mmCIF file of C-alpha atoms in Angstrom:
data_model
loop_
_atom_site.group_PDB
_atom_site.id
_atom_site.type_symbol
_atom_site.label_atom_id
_atom_site.label_comp_id
_atom_site.label_asym_id
_atom_site.label_seq_id
_atom_site.Cartn_x
_atom_site.Cartn_y
_atom_site.Cartn_z
ATOM 1 C CA MET R 1 17.242 2.019 -13.022
ATOM 2 C CA ARG R 2 16.472 5.548 -13.848
ATOM 3 C CA ILE R 3 13.320 3.511 -15.570
ATOM 4 C CA LEU R 4 13.049 1.188 -12.464
ATOM 5 C CA GLN R 5 12.324 4.922 -10.836
ATOM 6 C CA ILE R 6 10.538 6.172 -12.831
ATOM 7 C CA GLY R 7 7.977 3.457 -13.554
ATOM 8 C CA VAL R 8 8.069 2.917 -9.449
ATOM 9 C CA PHE R 9 7.204 6.881 -9.332
ATOM 10 C CA ALA R 10 4.320 6.222 -11.739
ATOM 11 C CA LEU R 11 2.256 3.323 -10.172
ATOM 12 C CA SER R 12 2.841 4.520 -6.771
ATOM 13 C CA PRO R 13 0.094 7.321 -7.485
ATOM 14 C CA LEU R 14 -1.726 5.364 -9.437
ATOM 15 C CA SER R 15 -1.876 3.015 -6.902
ATOM 16 C CA ALA R 16 -2.899 5.988 -4.322
ATOM 17 C CA VAL R 17 -5.415 6.672 -6.361
ATOM 18 C CA LEU R 18 -7.238 3.678 -6.252
ATOM 19 C CA ALA R 19 -6.912 3.693 -2.534
ATOM 20 C CA ALA R 20 -8.466 7.103 -2.481
ATOM 21 C CA LEU R 21 -11.653 5.914 -5.177
ATOM 22 C CA ILE R 22 -11.931 2.729 -2.169
ATOM 23 C CA LEU R 23 -12.208 5.749 0.412
ATOM 24 C CA ILE R 24 -14.792 7.504 -1.493
ATOM 25 C CA GLY R 25 -16.803 4.074 -1.852
ATOM 26 C CA MET R 26 -16.442 3.597 1.817
ATOM 27 C CA VAL R 27 -17.439 6.960 2.756
ATOM 28 C CA GLY R 28 -20.701 6.355 0.012
ATOM 29 C CA HIS R 29 -21.527 3.286 1.971
ATOM 30 C CA VAL R 30 -21.536 4.764 5.186
ATOM 31 C CA LEU R 31 -23.810 7.326 3.978
ATOM 32 C CA PHE R 32 -26.295 5.276 1.864
ATOM 33 C CA GLU R 33 -26.299 3.316 5.065
ATOM 34 C CA ILE R 34 -27.150 5.866 6.905
ATOM 35 C CA VAL R 35 -30.131 6.852 4.529
ATOM 36 C CA LEU R 36 -31.247 3.551 4.614
ATOM 37 C CA ARG R 37 -31.620 3.376 8.488
ATOM 38 C CA THR R 38 -33.097 6.643 8.876
ATOM 39 C CA PHE R 39 -35.823 6.316 6.350
ATOM 40 C CA PHE R 40 -36.277 2.837 5.332
ATOM 41 C CA ALA R 41 -35.668 1.225 8.563
ATOM 42 C CA THR R 42 -33.218 -1.468 6.519
ATOM 43 C CA SER R 43 -29.524 -1.765 5.856
ATOM 44 C CA THR R 44 -27.241 -3.668 3.537
ATOM 45 C CA PHE R 45 -25.873 -5.844 6.598
ATOM 46 C CA VAL R 46 -22.523 -5.497 5.055
ATOM 47 C CA LEU R 47 -21.313 -2.295 6.458
ATOM 48 C CA SER R 48 -18.400 -3.421 8.282
ATOM 49 C CA GLU R 49 -17.679 -5.972 6.212
ATOM 50 C CA PHE R 50 -16.904 -3.964 3.636
ATOM 51 C CA VAL R 51 -15.225 -0.871 5.853
ATOM 52 C CA GLY R 52 -13.122 -3.363 7.032
ATOM 53 C CA TYR R 53 -11.760 -4.480 3.717
ATOM 54 C CA GLY R 54 -11.580 -0.835 2.199
ATOM 55 C CA VAL R 55 -9.507 0.526 5.262
ATOM 56 C CA ALA R 56 -6.992 -2.644 4.878
ATOM 57 C CA ALA R 57 -7.251 -1.860 1.200
ATOM 58 C CA VAL R 58 -6.722 1.832 1.532
ATOM 59 C CA THR R 59 -3.829 1.588 4.320
ATOM 60 C CA PHE R 60 -2.232 -0.495 1.976
ATOM 61 C CA LEU R 61 -2.297 0.504 -1.445
ATOM 62 C CA SER R 62 -1.203 3.976 -0.107
ATOM 63 C CA LEU R 63 2.391 2.730 1.578
ATOM 64 C CA GLY R 64 3.958 3.066 -1.840
ATOM 65 C CA TYR R 65 3.066 6.876 -2.137
ATOM 66 C CA ALA R 66 3.655 7.574 1.381
ATOM 67 C CA LEU R 67 7.157 6.308 1.198
ATOM 68 C CA GLU R 68 7.605 8.432 -1.846
ATOM 69 C CA HIS R 69 6.600 11.383 -0.372
ATOM 70 C CA GLY R 70 8.410 11.275 2.937
ATOM 71 C CA SER R 71 5.231 10.657 4.647
ATOM 72 C CA LEU R 72 6.026 7.727 6.546
ATOM 73 C CA ILE R 73 6.206 8.223 10.030
ATOM 74 C CA ARG R 74 10.140 7.676 10.900
ATOM 75 C CA VAL R 75 11.735 7.628 14.721
ATOM 76 C CA ASN R 76 14.027 10.659 14.501
ATOM 77 C CA LEU R 77 16.431 9.359 17.375
ATOM 78 C CA LEU R 78 18.531 7.935 15.664
ATOM 79 C CA ILE R 79 18.369 9.629 12.071
ATOM 80 C CA GLY R 80 18.961 12.715 13.674
ATOM 81 C CA ARG R 81 22.129 11.926 14.912
ATOM 82 C CA PHE R 82 23.652 10.830 11.606
ATOM 83 C CA GLU R 83 24.658 12.541 8.631
ATOM 84 C CA GLY R 84 25.947 12.234 5.126
ATOM 85 C CA ARG R 85 27.182 8.990 4.070
ATOM 86 C CA THR R 86 26.598 7.289 7.295
ATOM 87 C CA LEU R 87 23.051 8.443 7.461
ATOM 88 C CA ARG R 88 23.011 7.089 4.119
ATOM 89 C CA VAL R 89 24.046 3.339 5.448
ATOM 90 C CA PHE R 90 21.914 3.683 7.862
ATOM 91 C CA GLU R 91 18.703 4.146 5.496
ATOM 92 C CA CYS R 92 19.514 1.227 3.098
ATOM 93 C CA VAL R 93 20.420 -1.078 6.167
ATOM 94 C CA SER R 94 16.846 0.258 7.465
ATOM 95 C CA ALA R 95 15.743 -0.208 3.757
ATOM 96 C CA LEU R 96 16.791 -3.643 3.495
ATOM 97 C CA GLY R 97 15.286 -4.964 6.684
ATOM 98 C CA ALA R 98 11.957 -3.115 5.611
ATOM 99 C CA LEU R 99 12.533 -5.041 2.409
ATOM 100 C CA PHE R 100 12.968 -8.152 4.232
ATOM 101 C CA VAL R 101 9.905 -8.065 6.132
ATOM 102 C CA VAL R 102 7.659 -6.585 2.914
ATOM 103 C CA SER R 103 8.645 -9.885 0.863
ATOM 104 C CA VAL R 104 7.990 -12.173 4.223
ATOM 105 C CA LEU R 105 4.723 -10.602 4.004
ATOM 106 C CA ILE R 106 3.771 -10.788 -0.077
ATOM 107 C CA ARG R 107 4.829 -14.243 -0.050
ATOM 108 C CA PHE R 108 2.381 -14.842 3.287
ATOM 109 C CA PHE R 109 -0.552 -12.685 1.561
ATOM 110 C CA TRP R 110 0.233 -14.635 -2.212
ATOM 111 C CA ILE R 111 -0.265 -17.747 -0.633
ATOM 112 C CA SER R 112 -3.365 -17.090 0.834
ATOM 113 C CA VAL R 113 -5.038 -15.053 -1.819
ATOM 114 C CA GLU R 114 -3.860 -17.985 -4.278
ATOM 115 C CA ARG R 115 -4.747 -20.396 -1.931
ATOM 116 C CA ASN R 116 -9.007 -18.098 -1.825
ATOM 117 C CA TRP R 117 -8.782 -18.143 -5.352
ATOM 118 C CA VAL R 118 -8.402 -21.733 -6.178
ATOM 119 C CA ARG R 119 -10.626 -23.127 -3.131
ATOM 120 C CA GLY R 120 -13.220 -20.502 -4.361
ATOM 121 C CA ARG R 121 -13.428 -19.049 -0.603
ATOM 122 C CA VAL R 122 -15.582 -16.690 0.072
ATOM 123 C CA SER R 123 -17.158 -14.579 3.227
ATOM 124 C CA SER R 124 -19.154 -16.142 6.020
ATOM 125 C CA SER R 125 -22.020 -12.319 5.457
ATOM 126 C CA ILE R 126 -24.777 -12.313 3.391
ATOM 127 C CA ALA R 127 -22.600 -10.597 0.245
ATOM 128 C CA GLU R 128 -20.191 -13.954 -0.017
ATOM 129 C CA VAL R 129 -17.573 -11.534 -0.909
ATOM 130 C CA PRO R 130 -14.533 -13.924 -2.916
ATOM 131 C CA MET R 131 -11.714 -13.312 -0.318
ATOM 132 C CA TRP R 132 -8.945 -13.620 -2.528
ATOM 133 C CA ILE R 133 -9.983 -9.890 -3.761
ATOM 134 C CA PRO R 134 -9.666 -7.879 -0.674
ATOM 135 C CA GLU R 135 -6.644 -9.630 0.017
ATOM 136 C CA GLY R 136 -5.281 -9.262 -3.406
ATOM 137 C CA LEU R 137 -5.764 -5.498 -3.087
ATOM 138 C CA VAL R 138 -3.749 -6.041 -0.049
ATOM 139 C CA LEU R 139 -1.103 -7.932 -2.369
ATOM 140 C CA VAL R 140 -1.584 -5.193 -4.606
ATOM 141 C CA GLY R 141 -0.697 -2.735 -1.971
ATOM 142 C CA LEU R 142 2.118 -4.390 -0.775
ATOM 143 C CA ALA R 143 4.052 -5.257 -3.799
ATOM 144 C CA VAL R 144 4.215 -1.705 -4.773
ATOM 145 C CA PHE R 145 5.663 -0.894 -1.312
ATOM 146 C CA TRP R 146 7.854 -3.341 -1.966
ATOM 147 C CA LEU R 147 9.028 -1.838 -5.556
ATOM 148 C CA GLN R 148 9.028 1.865 -3.837
ATOM 149 C CA LEU R 149 11.503 0.450 -1.315
ATOM 150 C CA VAL R 150 13.657 -0.967 -3.841
ATOM 151 C CA ALA R 151 13.506 2.206 -5.865
ATOM 152 C CA TYR R 152 14.054 3.781 -1.919
ATOM 153 C CA PHE R 153 17.469 1.404 -1.495
ATOM 154 C CA LEU R 154 18.758 2.076 -4.865
ATOM 155 C CA ARG R 155 18.570 6.033 -4.363
ATOM 156 C CA GLN R 156 19.617 5.520 -1.086
ATOM 157 C CA VAL R 157 23.543 3.704 -2.944
ATOM 158 C CA THR R 158 23.834 5.391 -5.583
ATOM 159 C CA ASP R 159 23.574 8.928 -3.597
ATOM 160 C CA THR R 160 20.539 10.123 -6.490
ATOM 161 C CA ALA R 161 17.562 12.068 -6.009
ATOM 162 C CA PRO R 162 14.157 11.090 -6.600
ATOM 163 C CA PRO R 163 12.882 11.471 -10.198
ATOM 164 C CA VAL R 164 10.158 14.109 -9.052
ATOM 165 C CA ALA R 165 10.088 17.432 -10.191
ATOM 166 C CA PRO R 166 10.362 19.610 -6.721
ATOM 167 C CA ASP R 167 6.688 20.748 -7.492
ATOM 168 C CA ASP R 168 5.256 17.398 -6.463
ATOM 169 C CA ALA R 169 3.725 16.933 -10.019
ATOM 170 C CA GLY R 170 4.825 13.446 -10.316
ATOM 171 C CA ILE R 171 6.311 14.518 -13.995
ATOM 172 C CA PRO R 172 9.777 12.493 -14.501
ATOM 173 C CA GLN R 173 12.596 15.003 -14.869
ATOM 174 C CA GLU R 174 14.788 14.422 -17.939
#
């Protein structure tokens, strides 16, 4: 279990870095588009499409990292009423529910990515982006989130701390 925890805690930051790079690319594309429209009266004609893909990719690729660092929005209405073992049981049930939902999403995204790959489906814009690429990034993000949920569930069951140093450096503790 320790190896799984360390592996997931190494994978989540990589996914977050990919999300950050995509976000930087989106900002760069927007700035490039501003320059093109302002000074050259032209456009790339794919800004809204690429930013849409980017928003989806950034959102899903960062989910695992957000869960790892406790940055996901939580409703404390119930959590605040529990403590100790009852809180852990509630967290386990919540994690299992989330694992089920994410598993269903992964299944359907896998089917869609595979179908788009086999059929060679591309977007209807001038860029003709292969649709498996943006959907595949969402699928990767969901998979990392699923693994992080498994690690979170196992930590709740075994009542162990995450294998990350308190300074949040991402260095596994021995």
